[in-house]
C-alpha positions as protocol buffer text, in pm:
chain_id: "A"
residue {
  index: 1
  type: MET
  ca { x: 3999 y: 11230 z: 6457 }
}
residue {
  index: 2
  type: LYS
  ca { x: 4250 y: 11028 z: 6221 }
}
residue {
  index: 3
  type: MET
  ca { x: 3941 y: 10890 z: 6030 }
}
residue {
  index: 4
  type: ARG
  ca { x: 3809 y: 11241 z: 5991 }
}
residue {
  index: 5
  type: ILE
  ca { x: 4146 y: 11368 z: 5846 }
}
residue {
  index: 6
  type: GLY
  ca { x: 4172 y: 11080 z: 5620 }
}
residue {
  index: 7
  type: LEU
  ca { x: 3828 y: 11137 z: 5489 }
}
residue {
  index: 8
  type: ILE
  ca { x: 3924 y: 11498 z: 5433 }
}
residue {
  index: 9
  type: LEU
  ca { x: 4227 y: 11418 z: 5237 }
}
residue {
  index: 10
  type: LEU
  ca { x: 4028 y: 11149 z: 5025 }
}
residue {
  index: 11
  type: VAL
  ca { x: 3792 y: 11424 z: 4920 }
}
residue {
  index: 12
  type: LEU
  ca { x: 4048 y: 11664 z: 4853 }
}
residue {
  index: 13
  type: PHE
  ca { x: 4236 y: 11412 z: 4637 }
}
residue {
  index: 14
  type: ALA
  ca { x: 3914 y: 11326 z: 4450 }
}
residue {
  index: 15
  type: LEU
  ca { x: 3858 y: 11709 z: 4379 }
}
residue {
  index: 16
  type: LEU
  ca { x: 4218 y: 11755 z: 4257 }
}
residue {
  index: 17
  type: ALA
  ca { x: 4192 y: 11434 z: 4034 }
}
residue {
  index: 18
  type: SER
  ca { x: 3846 y: 11501 z: 3894 }
}
residue {
  index: 19
  type: PRO
  ca { x: 3965 y: 11751 z: 3616 }
}
residue {
  index: 20
  type: LEU
  ca { x: 4244 y: 11525 z: 3508 }
}
residue {
  index: 21
  type: CYS
  ca { x: 3997 y: 11227 z: 3482 }
}
residue {
  index: 22
  type: ALA
  ca { x: 3747 y: 11445 z: 3291 }
}
residue {
  index: 23
  type: SER
  ca { x: 4022 y: 11541 z: 3057 }
}
residue {
  index: 24
  type: GLU
  ca { x: 4120 y: 11179 z: 2993 }
}
residue {
  index: 25
  type: VAL
  ca { x: 3757 y: 11072 z: 2935 }
}
residue {
  index: 26
  type: ARG
  ca { x: 3720 y: 11363 z: 2680 }
}
residue {
  index: 27
  type: LYS
  ca { x: 4036 y: 11259 z: 2500 }
}
residue {
  index: 28
  type: GLU
  ca { x: 3911 y: 10885 z: 2492 }
}
residue {
  index: 29
  type: LEU
  ca { x: 3589 y: 10978 z: 2356 }
}
residue {
  index: 30
  type: THR
  ca { x: 3736 y: 11206 z: 2089 }
}
residue {
  index: 31
  type: ASP
  ca { x: 3980 y: 10927 z: 1990 }
}
residue {
  index: 32
  type: ALA
  ca { x: 3707 y: 10680 z: 1961 }
}
residue {
  index: 33
  type: SER
  ca { x: 3494 y: 10912 z: 1748 }
}
residue {
  index: 34
  type: THR
  ca { x: 3423 y: 10805 z: 1385 }
}
residue {
  index: 35
  type: LEU
  ca { x: 3546 y: 11144 z: 1279 }
}
residue {
  index: 36
  type: ALA
  ca { x: 3873 y: 11069 z: 1429 }
}
residue {
  index: 37
  type: LYS
  ca { x: 3897 y: 10737 z: 1258 }
}
residue {
  index: 38
  type: VAL
  ca { x: 3781 y: 10884 z: 911 }
}
residue {
  index: 39
  type: ILE
  ca { x: 4069 y: 11139 z: 928 }
}
residue {
  index: 40
  type: ALA
  ca { x: 4314 y: 10884 z: 1033 }
}
residue {
  index: 41
  type: ASP
  ca { x: 4227 y: 10641 z: 757 }
}
residue {
  index: 42
  type: ASN
  ca { x: 4190 y: 10931 z: 513 }
}
residue {
  index: 43
  type: LYS
  ca { x: 3864 y: 10771 z: 392 }
}
residue {
  index: 44
  type: LEU
  ca { x: 3491 y: 10828 z: 448 }
}
residue {
  index: 45
  type: ARG
  ca { x: 3290 y: 10509 z: 378 }
}
residue {
  index: 46
  type: VAL
  ca { x: 2934 y: 10601 z: 260 }
}
residue {
  index: 47
  type: GLY
  ca { x: 2650 y: 10358 z: 266 }
}
residue {
  index: 48
  type: PHE
  ca { x: 2374 y: 10420 z: 21 }
}
residue {
  index: 49
  type: SER
  ca { x: 2105 y: 10267 z: -200 }
}
residue {
  index: 50
  type: THR
  ca { x: 1996 y: 10374 z: -541 }
}
residue {
  index: 51
  type: PHE
  ca { x: 1702 y: 10614 z: -566 }
}
residue {
  index: 52
  type: VAL
  ca { x: 1633 y: 10861 z: -860 }
}
residue {
  index: 53
  type: PRO
  ca { x: 1762 y: 11123 z: -856 }
}
residue {
  index: 54
  type: TRP
  ca { x: 1945 y: 11078 z: -517 }
}
residue {
  index: 55
  type: ALA
  ca { x: 2192 y: 10804 z: -631 }
}
residue {
  index: 56
  type: MET
  ca { x: 2193 y: 10633 z: -977 }
}
residue {
  index: 57
  type: LYS
  ca { x: 2435 y: 10410 z: -1180 }
}
residue {
  index: 58
  type: ASP
  ca { x: 2607 y: 10625 z: -1433 }
}
residue {
  index: 59
  type: LYS
  ca { x: 2726 y: 10533 z: -1797 }
}
residue {
  index: 60
  type: LYS
  ca { x: 3082 y: 10491 z: -1670 }
}
residue {
  index: 61
  type: GLY
  ca { x: 2981 y: 10226 z: -1415 }
}
residue {
  index: 62
  type: GLY
  ca { x: 3003 y: 10455 z: -1118 }
}
residue {
  index: 63
  type: TYR
  ca { x: 2729 y: 10642 z: -934 }
}
residue {
  index: 64
  type: THR
  ca { x: 2582 y: 11005 z: -977 }
}
residue {
  index: 65
  type: GLY
  ca { x: 2295 y: 11182 z: -810 }
}
residue {
  index: 66
  type: PHE
  ca { x: 2209 y: 11441 z: -542 }
}
residue {
  index: 67
  type: GLU
  ca { x: 2340 y: 11223 z: -252 }
}
residue {
  index: 68
  type: ILE
  ca { x: 2646 y: 11116 z: -430 }
}
residue {
  index: 69
  type: GLU
  ca { x: 2742 y: 11475 z: -472 }
}
residue {
  index: 70
  type: VAL
  ca { x: 2661 y: 11560 z: -131 }
}
residue {
  index: 71
  type: ALA
  ca { x: 2892 y: 11273 z: -12 }
}
residue {
  index: 72
  type: LYS
  ca { x: 3176 y: 11374 z: -228 }
}
residue {
  index: 73
  type: GLN
  ca { x: 3151 y: 11755 z: -118 }
}
residue {
  index: 74
  type: LEU
  ca { x: 3143 y: 11618 z: 261 }
}
residue {
  index: 75
  type: ALA
  ca { x: 3458 y: 11417 z: 206 }
}
residue {
  index: 76
  type: THR
  ca { x: 3638 y: 11696 z: 13 }
}
residue {
  index: 77
  type: ASP
  ca { x: 3553 y: 11939 z: 314 }
}
residue {
  index: 78
  type: MET
  ca { x: 3698 y: 11676 z: 551 }
}
residue {
  index: 79
  type: GLY
  ca { x: 4006 y: 11651 z: 348 }
}
residue {
  index: 80
  type: VAL
  ca { x: 3959 y: 11277 z: 281 }
}
residue {
  index: 81
  type: GLU
  ca { x: 3878 y: 11026 z: 7 }
}
residue {
  index: 82
  type: VAL
  ca { x: 3527 y: 10896 z: -26 }
}
residue {
  index: 83
  type: GLN
  ca { x: 3432 y: 10529 z: -60 }
}
residue {
  index: 84
  type: PHE
  ca { x: 3082 y: 10437 z: -175 }
}
residue {
  index: 85
  type: VAL
  ca { x: 2936 y: 10109 z: -24 }
}
residue {
  index: 86
  type: PRO
  ca { x: 2603 y: 10027 z: -219 }
}
residue {
  index: 87
  type: THR
  ca { x: 2361 y: 9845 z: 17 }
}
residue {
  index: 88
  type: LYS
  ca { x: 2011 y: 9707 z: 5 }
}
residue {
  index: 89
  type: TRP
  ca { x: 1780 y: 9954 z: 164 }
}
residue {
  index: 90
  type: SER
  ca { x: 1621 y: 9690 z: 378 }
}
residue {
  index: 91
  type: GLY
  ca { x: 1961 y: 9615 z: 559 }
}
residue {
  index: 92
  type: ILE
  ca { x: 2120 y: 9955 z: 544 }
}
residue {
  index: 93
  type: ILE
  ca { x: 2075 y: 10044 z: 915 }
}
residue {
  index: 94
  type: PRO
  ca { x: 2213 y: 9698 z: 1047 }
}
residue {
  index: 95
  type: ALA
  ca { x: 2510 y: 9734 z: 798 }
}
residue {
  index: 96
  type: LEU
  ca { x: 2583 y: 10084 z: 955 }
}
residue {
  index: 97
  type: LEU
  ca { x: 2565 y: 9937 z: 1313 }
}
residue {
  index: 98
  type: THR
  ca { x: 2794 y: 9660 z: 1227 }
}
residue {
  index: 99
  type: GLY
  ca { x: 3064 y: 9901 z: 1103 }
}
residue {
  index: 100
  type: LYS
  ca { x: 3042 y: 9827 z: 731 }
}
residue {
  index: 101
  type: PHE
  ca { x: 3058 y: 10200 z: 656 }
}
residue {
  index: 102
  type: ASP
  ca { x: 3071 y: 10514 z: 852 }
}
residue {
  index: 103
  type: ILE
  ca { x: 2758 y: 10702 z: 757 }
}
residue {
  index: 104
  type: ILE
  ca { x: 2429 y: 10671 z: 554 }
}
residue {
  index: 105
  type: ILE
  ca { x: 2397 y: 10939 z: 288 }
}
residue {
  index: 106
  type: GLY
  ca { x: 2101 y: 10803 z: 108 }
}
residue {
  index: 107
  type: GLY
  ca { x: 1788 y: 11023 z: 123 }
}
residue {
  index: 108
  type: MET
  ca { x: 1709 y: 10864 z: 469 }
}
residue {
  index: 109
  type: GLY
  ca { x: 1407 y: 11013 z: 613 }
}
residue {
  index: 110
  type: ILE
  ca { x: 1427 y: 11114 z: 988 }
}
residue {
  index: 111
  type: THR
  ca { x: 1163 y: 10896 z: 1186 }
}
residue {
  index: 112
  type: PRO
  ca { x: 1133 y: 10828 z: 1560 }
}
residue {
  index: 113
  type: GLU
  ca { x: 1153 y: 10448 z: 1496 }
}
residue {
  index: 114
  type: ARG
  ca { x: 1485 y: 10494 z: 1296 }
}
residue {
  index: 115
  type: ASN
  ca { x: 1596 y: 10734 z: 1549 }
}
residue {
  index: 116
  type: LEU
  ca { x: 1589 y: 10474 z: 1835 }
}
residue {
  index: 117
  type: LYS
  ca { x: 1875 y: 10273 z: 1638 }
}
residue {
  index: 118
  type: VAL
  ca { x: 2078 y: 10556 z: 1493 }
}
residue {
  index: 119
  type: ASN
  ca { x: 2162 y: 10926 z: 1535 }
}
residue {
  index: 120
  type: PHE
  ca { x: 2048 y: 11185 z: 1268 }
}
residue {
  index: 121
  type: SER
  ca { x: 2212 y: 11496 z: 1173 }
}
residue {
  index: 122
  type: ASN
  ca { x: 1992 y: 11814 z: 1134 }
}
residue {
  index: 123
  type: PRO
  ca { x: 1813 y: 11786 z: 785 }
}
residue {
  index: 124
  type: TYR
  ca { x: 1992 y: 11887 z: 493 }
}
residue {
  index: 125
  type: GLU
  ca { x: 1695 y: 11848 z: 259 }
}
residue {
  index: 126
  type: PHE
  ca { x: 1324 y: 11786 z: 249 }
}
residue {
  index: 127
  type: THR
  ca { x: 1126 y: 11559 z: 37 }
}
residue {
  index: 128
  type: GLY
  ca { x: 748 y: 11427 z: 21 }
}
residue {
  index: 129
  type: MET
  ca { x: 549 y: 11135 z: -105 }
}
residue {
  index: 130
  type: SER
  ca { x: 352 y: 11137 z: -421 }
}
residue {
  index: 131
  type: ILE
  ca { x: 204 y: 10868 z: -649 }
}
residue {
  index: 132
  type: ILE
  ca { x: 239 y: 10737 z: -1011 }
}
residue {
  index: 133
  type: ALA
  ca { x: -86 y: 10574 z: -1143 }
}
residue {
  index: 134
  type: ASN
  ca { x: -153 y: 10334 z: -1418 }
}
residue {
  index: 135
  type: LYS
  ca { x: -412 y: 10483 z: -1676 }
}
residue {
  index: 136
  type: LYS
  ca { x: -560 y: 10134 z: -1755 }
}
residue {
  index: 137
  type: LEU
  ca { x: -630 y: 10029 z: -1405 }
}
residue {
  index: 138
  type: ALA
  ca { x: -688 y: 10363 z: -1236 }
}
residue {
  index: 139
  type: GLY
  ca { x: -854 y: 10521 z: -1521 }
}
residue {
  index: 140
  type: SER
  ca { x: -863 y: 10901 z: -1449 }
}
residue {
  index: 141
  type: LYS
  ca { x: -911 y: 10892 z: -1074 }
}
residue {
  index: 142
  type: MET
  ca { x: -759 y: 11189 z: -909 }
}
residue {
  index: 143
  type: GLY
  ca { x: -680 y: 11256 z: -542 }
}
residue {
  index: 144
  type: LEU
  ca { x: -514 y: 11031 z: -270 }
}
residue {
  index: 145
  type: GLU
  ca { x: -850 y: 10908 z: -139 }
}
residue {
  index: 146
  type: ALA
  ca { x: -959 y: 10765 z: -474 }
}
residue {
  index: 147
  type: PHE
  ca { x: -683 y: 10498 z: -425 }
}
residue {
  index: 148
  type: ASN
  ca { x: -784 y: 10405 z: -66 }
}
residue {
  index: 149
  type: THR
  ca { x: -995 y: 10124 z: -164 }
}
residue {
  index: 150
  type: ALA
  ca { x: -984 y: 9746 z: -137 }
}
residue {
  index: 151
  type: GLU
  ca { x: -986 y: 9710 z: -522 }
}
residue {
  index: 152
  type: MET
  ca { x: -665 y: 9914 z: -550 }
}
residue {
  index: 153
  type: THR
  ca { x: -317 y: 9760 z: -540 }
}
residue {
  index: 154
  type: ILE
  ca { x: -40 y: 9978 z: -453 }
}
residue {
  index: 155
  type: SER
  ca { x: 334 y: 9913 z: -497 }
}
residue {
  index: 156
  type: ALA
  ca { x: 633 y: 10058 z: -286 }
}
residue {
  index: 157
  type: ARG
  ca { x: 981 y: 9984 z: -196 }
}
residue {
  index: 158
  type: ILE
  ca { x: 1033 y: 9776 z: 125 }
}
residue {
  index: 159
  type: GLY
  ca { x: 1165 y: 9945 z: 427 }
}
residue {
  index: 160
  type: THR
  ca { x: 1117 y: 10287 z: 307 }
}
residue {
  index: 161
  type: THR
  ca { x: 908 y: 10584 z: 430 }
}
residue {
  index: 162
  type: ALA
  ca { x: 713 y: 10540 z: 97 }
}
residue {
  index: 163
  type: ALA
  ca { x: 585 y: 10207 z: 233 }
}
residue {
  index: 164
  type: ALA
  ca { x: 508 y: 10357 z: 575 }
}
residue {
  index: 165
  type: ALA
  ca { x: 316 y: 10639 z: 387 }
}
residue {
  index: 166
  type: ALA
  ca { x: 122 y: 10378 z: 180 }
}
residue {
  index: 167
  type: LYS
  ca { x: 19 y: 10202 z: 490 }
}
residue {
  index: 168
  type: LYS
  ca { x: -94 y: 10492 z: 668 }
}
residue {
  index: 169
  type: PHE
  ca { x: -267 y: 10699 z: 409 }
}
residue {
  index: 170
  type: LEU
  ca { x: -399 y: 10402 z: 202 }
}
residue {
  index: 171
  type: PRO
  ca { x: -483 y: 10145 z: 461 }
}
residue {
  index: 172
  type: LYS
  ca { x: -778 y: 9985 z: 258 }
}
residue {
  index: 173
  type: ALA
  ca { x: -564 y: 9928 z: -57 }
}
residue {
  index: 174
  type: GLN
  ca { x: -362 y: 9605 z: -112 }
}
residue {
  index: 175
  type: LEU
  ca { x: 10 y: 9681 z: -66 }
}
residue {
  index: 176
  type: ARG
  ca { x: 292 y: 9505 z: -251 }
}
residue {
  index: 177
  type: LEU
  ca { x: 661 y: 9561 z: -147 }
}
residue {
  index: 178
  type: PHE
  ca { x: 968 y: 9526 z: -346 }
}
residue {
  index: 179
  type: ASP
  ca { x: 1346 y: 9548 z: -301 }
}
residue {
  index: 180
  type: ASP
  ca { x: 1384 y: 9849 z: -512 }
}
residue {
  index: 181
  type: GLU
  ca { x: 1199 y: 10121 z: -694 }
}
residue {
  index: 182
  type: GLY
  ca { x: 1253 y: 9972 z: -1038 }
}
residue {
  index: 183
  type: GLN
  ca { x: 1060 y: 9646 z: -935 }
}
residue {
  index: 184
  type: ALA
  ca { x: 777 y: 9856 z: -786 }
}
residue {
  index: 185
  type: LEU
  ca { x: 752 y: 10065 z: -1095 }
}
residue {
  index: 186
  type: GLN
  ca { x: 728 y: 9762 z: -1312 }
}
residue {
  index: 187
  type: GLU
  ca { x: 425 y: 9650 z: -1129 }
}
residue {
  index: 188
  type: VAL
  ca { x: 242 y: 9972 z: -1242 }
}
residue {
  index: 189
  type: LEU
  ca { x: 392 y: 9962 z: -1596 }
}
residue {
  index: 190
  type: ASN
  ca { x: 289 y: 9596 z: -1641 }
}
residue {
  index: 191
  type: ASN
  ca { x: -67 y: 9640 z: -1510 }
}
residue {
  index: 192
  type: ARG
  ca { x: -37 y: 9458 z: -1181 }
}
residue {
  index: 193
  type: ALA
  ca { x: -64 y: 9770 z: -963 }
}
residue {
  index: 194
  type: ALA
  ca { x: -283 y: 10078 z: -996 }
}
residue {
  index: 195
  type: ALA
  ca { x: -25 y: 10302 z: -840 }
}
residue {
  index: 196
  type: MET
  ca { x: 305 y: 10337 z: -675 }
}
residue {
  index: 197
  type: VAL
  ca { x: 385 y: 10545 z: -386 }
}
residue {
  index: 198
  type: SER
  ca { x: 739 y: 10711 z: -393 }
}
residue {
  index: 199
  type: SER
  ca { x: 931 y: 11011 z: -302 }
}
residue {
  index: 200
  type: GLN
  ca { x: 911 y: 11315 z: -550 }
}
residue {
  index: 201
  type: PRO
  ca { x: 1039 y: 11380 z: -809 }
}
residue {
  index: 202
  type: PHE
  ca { x: 1064 y: 10997 z: -912 }
}
residue {
  index: 203
  type: PRO
  ca { x: 682 y: 10979 z: -992 }
}
residue {
  index: 204
  type: GLU
  ca { x: 694 y: 11306 z: -1196 }
}
residue {
  index: 205
  type: PHE
  ca { x: 1013 y: 11192 z: -1400 }
}
residue {
  index: 206
  type: GLN
  ca { x: 870 y: 10844 z: -1471 }
}
residue {
  index: 207
  type: THR
  ca { x: 533 y: 10989 z: -1583 }
}
residue {
  index: 208
  type: LEU
  ca { x: 733 y: 11193 z: -1846 }
}
residue {
  index: 209
  type: LYS
  ca { x: 919 y: 10881 z: -1955 }
}
residue {
  index: 210
  type: TYR
  ca { x: 597 y: 10659 z: -1953 }
}
residue {
  index: 211
  type: ALA
  ca { x: 337 y: 10917 z: -2058 }
}
residue {
  index: 212
  type: ASP
  ca { x: 136 y: 10663 z: -2265 }
}
residue {
  index: 213
  type: LYS
  ca { x: 91 y: 10422 z: -1953 }
}
residue {
  index: 214
  type: THR
  ca { x: 103 y: 10654 z: -1654 }
}
residue {
  index: 215
  type: TYR
  ca { x: -34 y: 10986 z: -1507 }
}
residue {
  index: 216
  type: LEU
  ca { x: -5 y: 11190 z: -1187 }
}
residue {
  index: 217
  type: PRO
  ca { x: -318 y: 11162 z: -967 }
}
residue {
  index: 218
  type: LEU
  ca { x: -194 y: 11442 z: -741 }
}
residue {
  index: 219
  type: ALA
  ca { x: -83 y: 11654 z: -1021 }
}
residue {
  index: 220
  type: GLY
  ca { x: 287 y: 11665 z: -904 }
}
residue {
  index: 221
  type: LYS
  ca { x: 204 y: 11749 z: -557 }
}
residue {
  index: 222
  type: THR
  ca { x: 307 y: 11566 z: -223 }
}
residue {
  index: 223
  type: PHE
  ca { x: 104 y: 11447 z: 49 }
}
residue {
  index: 224
  type: THR
  ca { x: 373 y: 11433 z: 323 }
}
residue {
  index: 225
  type: LYS
  ca { x: 670 y: 11647 z: 403 }
}
residue {
  index: 226
  type: GLU
  ca { x: 978 y: 11455 z: 534 }
}
residue {
  index: 227
  type: PRO
  ca { x: 1323 y: 11567 z: 662 }
}
residue {
  index: 228
  type: ILE
  ca { x: 1621 y: 11394 z: 517 }
}
residue {
  index: 229
  type: GLY
  ca { x: 1942 y: 11368 z: 734 }
}
residue {
  index: 230
  type: PHE
  ca { x: 2280 y: 11185 z: 774 }
}
residue {
  index: 231
  type: ALA
  ca { x: 2247 y: 10868 z: 982 }
}
residue {
  index: 232
  type: ILE
  ca { x: 2538 y: 10769 z: 1204 }
}
residue {
  index: 233
  type: ARG
  ca { x: 2600 y: 10531 z: 1494 }
}
residue {
  index: 234
  type: LYS
  ca { x: 2485 y: 10630 z: 1835 }
}
residue {
  index: 235
  type: GLY
  ca { x: 2709 y: 10790 z: 2097 }
}
residue {
  index: 236
  type: ASP
  ca { x: 2944 y: 10970 z: 1850 }
}
residue {
  index: 237
  type: ILE
  ca { x: 2894 y: 11343 z: 1959 }
}
residue {
  index: 238
  type: ASP
  ca { x: 3207 y: 11473 z: 1783 }
}
residue {
  index: 239
  type: PHE
  ca { x: 3105 y: 11339 z: 1433 }
}
residue {
  index: 240
  type: LEU
  ca { x: 2741 y: 11447 z: 1485 }
}
residue {
  index: 241
  type: ASN
  ca { x: 2864 y: 11804 z: 1576 }
}
residue {
  index: 242
  type: TYR
  ca { x: 3069 y: 11816 z: 1255 }
}
residue {
  index: 243
  type: LEU
  ca { x: 2781 y: 11698 z: 1036 }
}
residue {
  index: 244
  type: ASN
  ca { x: 2542 y: 11951 z: 1182 }
}
residue {
  index: 245
  type: ASN
  ca { x: 2779 y: 12233 z: 1144 }
}
residue {
  index: 246
  type: TRP
  ca { x: 2853 y: 12124 z: 796 }
}
residue {
  index: 247
  type: VAL
  ca { x: 2473 y: 12123 z: 705 }
}
residue {
  index: 248
  type: LEU
  ca { x: 2452 y: 12474 z: 861 }
}
residue {
  index: 249
  type: VAL
  ca { x: 2740 y: 12624 z: 654 }
}
residue {
  index: 250
  type: LYS
  ca { x: 2626 y: 12463 z: 332 }
}
residue {
  index: 251
  type: ASN
  ca { x: 2273 y: 12581 z: 375 }
}
residue {
  index: 252
  type: SER
  ca { x: 2406 y: 12935 z: 458 }
}
residue {
  index: 253
  type: ASP
  ca { x: 2620 y: 12956 z: 140 }
}
residue {
  index: 254
  type: GLY
  ca { x: 2346 y: 12825 z: -82 }
}
residue {
  index: 255
  type: TRP
  ca { x: 2540 y: 12511 z: -205 }
}
residue {
  index: 256
  type: LEU
  ca { x: 2284 y: 12258 z: -84 }
}
residue {
  index: 257
  type: GLN
  ca { x: 1987 y: 12450 z: -232 }
}
residue {
  index: 258
  type: GLU
  ca { x: 2180 y: 12491 z: -562 }
}
residue {
  index: 259
  type: ARG
  ca { x: 2249 y: 12120 z: -602 }
}
residue {
  index: 260
  type: TYR
  ca { x: 1896 y: 12025 z: -489 }
}
residue {
  index: 261
  type: ASP
  ca { x: 1759 y: 12240 z: -755 }
}
residue {
  index: 262
  type: TYR
  ca { x: 1975 y: 12089 z: -1029 }
}
residue {
  index: 263
  type: TRP
  ca { x: 1885 y: 11723 z: -930 }
}
residue {
  index: 264
  type: PHE
  ca { x: 1524 y: 11763 z: -833 }
}
residue {
  index: 265
  type: THR
  ca { x: 1379 y: 12041 z: -1064 }
}
residue {
  index: 266
  type: THR
  ca { x: 1568 y: 11980 z: -1401 }
}
residue {
  index: 267
  type: GLN
  ca { x: 1660 y: 11679 z: -1594 }
}
residue {
  index: 268
  type: ASP
  ca { x: 2000 y: 11826 z: -1709 }
}
residue {
  index: 269
  type: TRP
  ca { x: 2177 y: 11525 z: -1566 }
}
residue {
  index: 270
  type: LYS
  ca { x: 1982 y: 11265 z: -1751 }
}
residue {
  index: 271
  type: SER
  ca { x: 2268 y: 11226 z: -2019 }
}
residue {
  index: 272
  type: GLN
  ca { x: 2483 y: 11089 z: -1735 }
}
residue {
  index: 273
  type: VAL
  ca { x: 2264 y: 10788 z: -1673 }
}
residue {
  index: 274
  type: GLU
  ca { x: 2091 y: 10709 z: -2014 }
}
């Protein structure tokens, strides 16, 4: 009988204590959130890598571009300062995981493979892959399939979805990978690669710049559609919730579309970087 009463008391104690324990756990999770740390430090550290027109070096020695503007607005809406941490693309996820910055805002495509390592926000933009081709090496070949031969050498940036798209859609071609888009483009300009795979509008902008050497085999169209999201460390529900709602609000008020149109459909920004 005593054992039975003791068991009942233990159960009652557990039931009474559980709301308190749950409350403490919630507080601990909130306090441990990157969002709480960013607010406390008054600083959002942003990891990114340079891509045209997502993020580019400007004339003043700083950075400009669509992602730079997005990061600045996000920090402003959080009421904190922004600190940009330029990082090689091939090592950007490991750098996030080791705490070198709080978030990746760098045109990162949402993929199942990456999602195993990081959490993604809802997409705040969409992009797609296209190609820029060398007139001398590719002649006047049109269409994607024309470049899917063993004779074709294709360049792309290592660790990007452009490289993954090249492997998937041009499996017969010889693929050369480089640390940045500038190096991959030089392969095309210097007659060492027939074409380069990259996110639009990079191919289109570069064709305008190097019209004597290059052309667009897909006539400016893309052959993939890719969602782009913020990447953060796993297990941070509060930060992810904030980012998803920020994307929702900025899509609803038209700000994201307005800035996307400026950076991706015009070249009014060129004077900032040239």
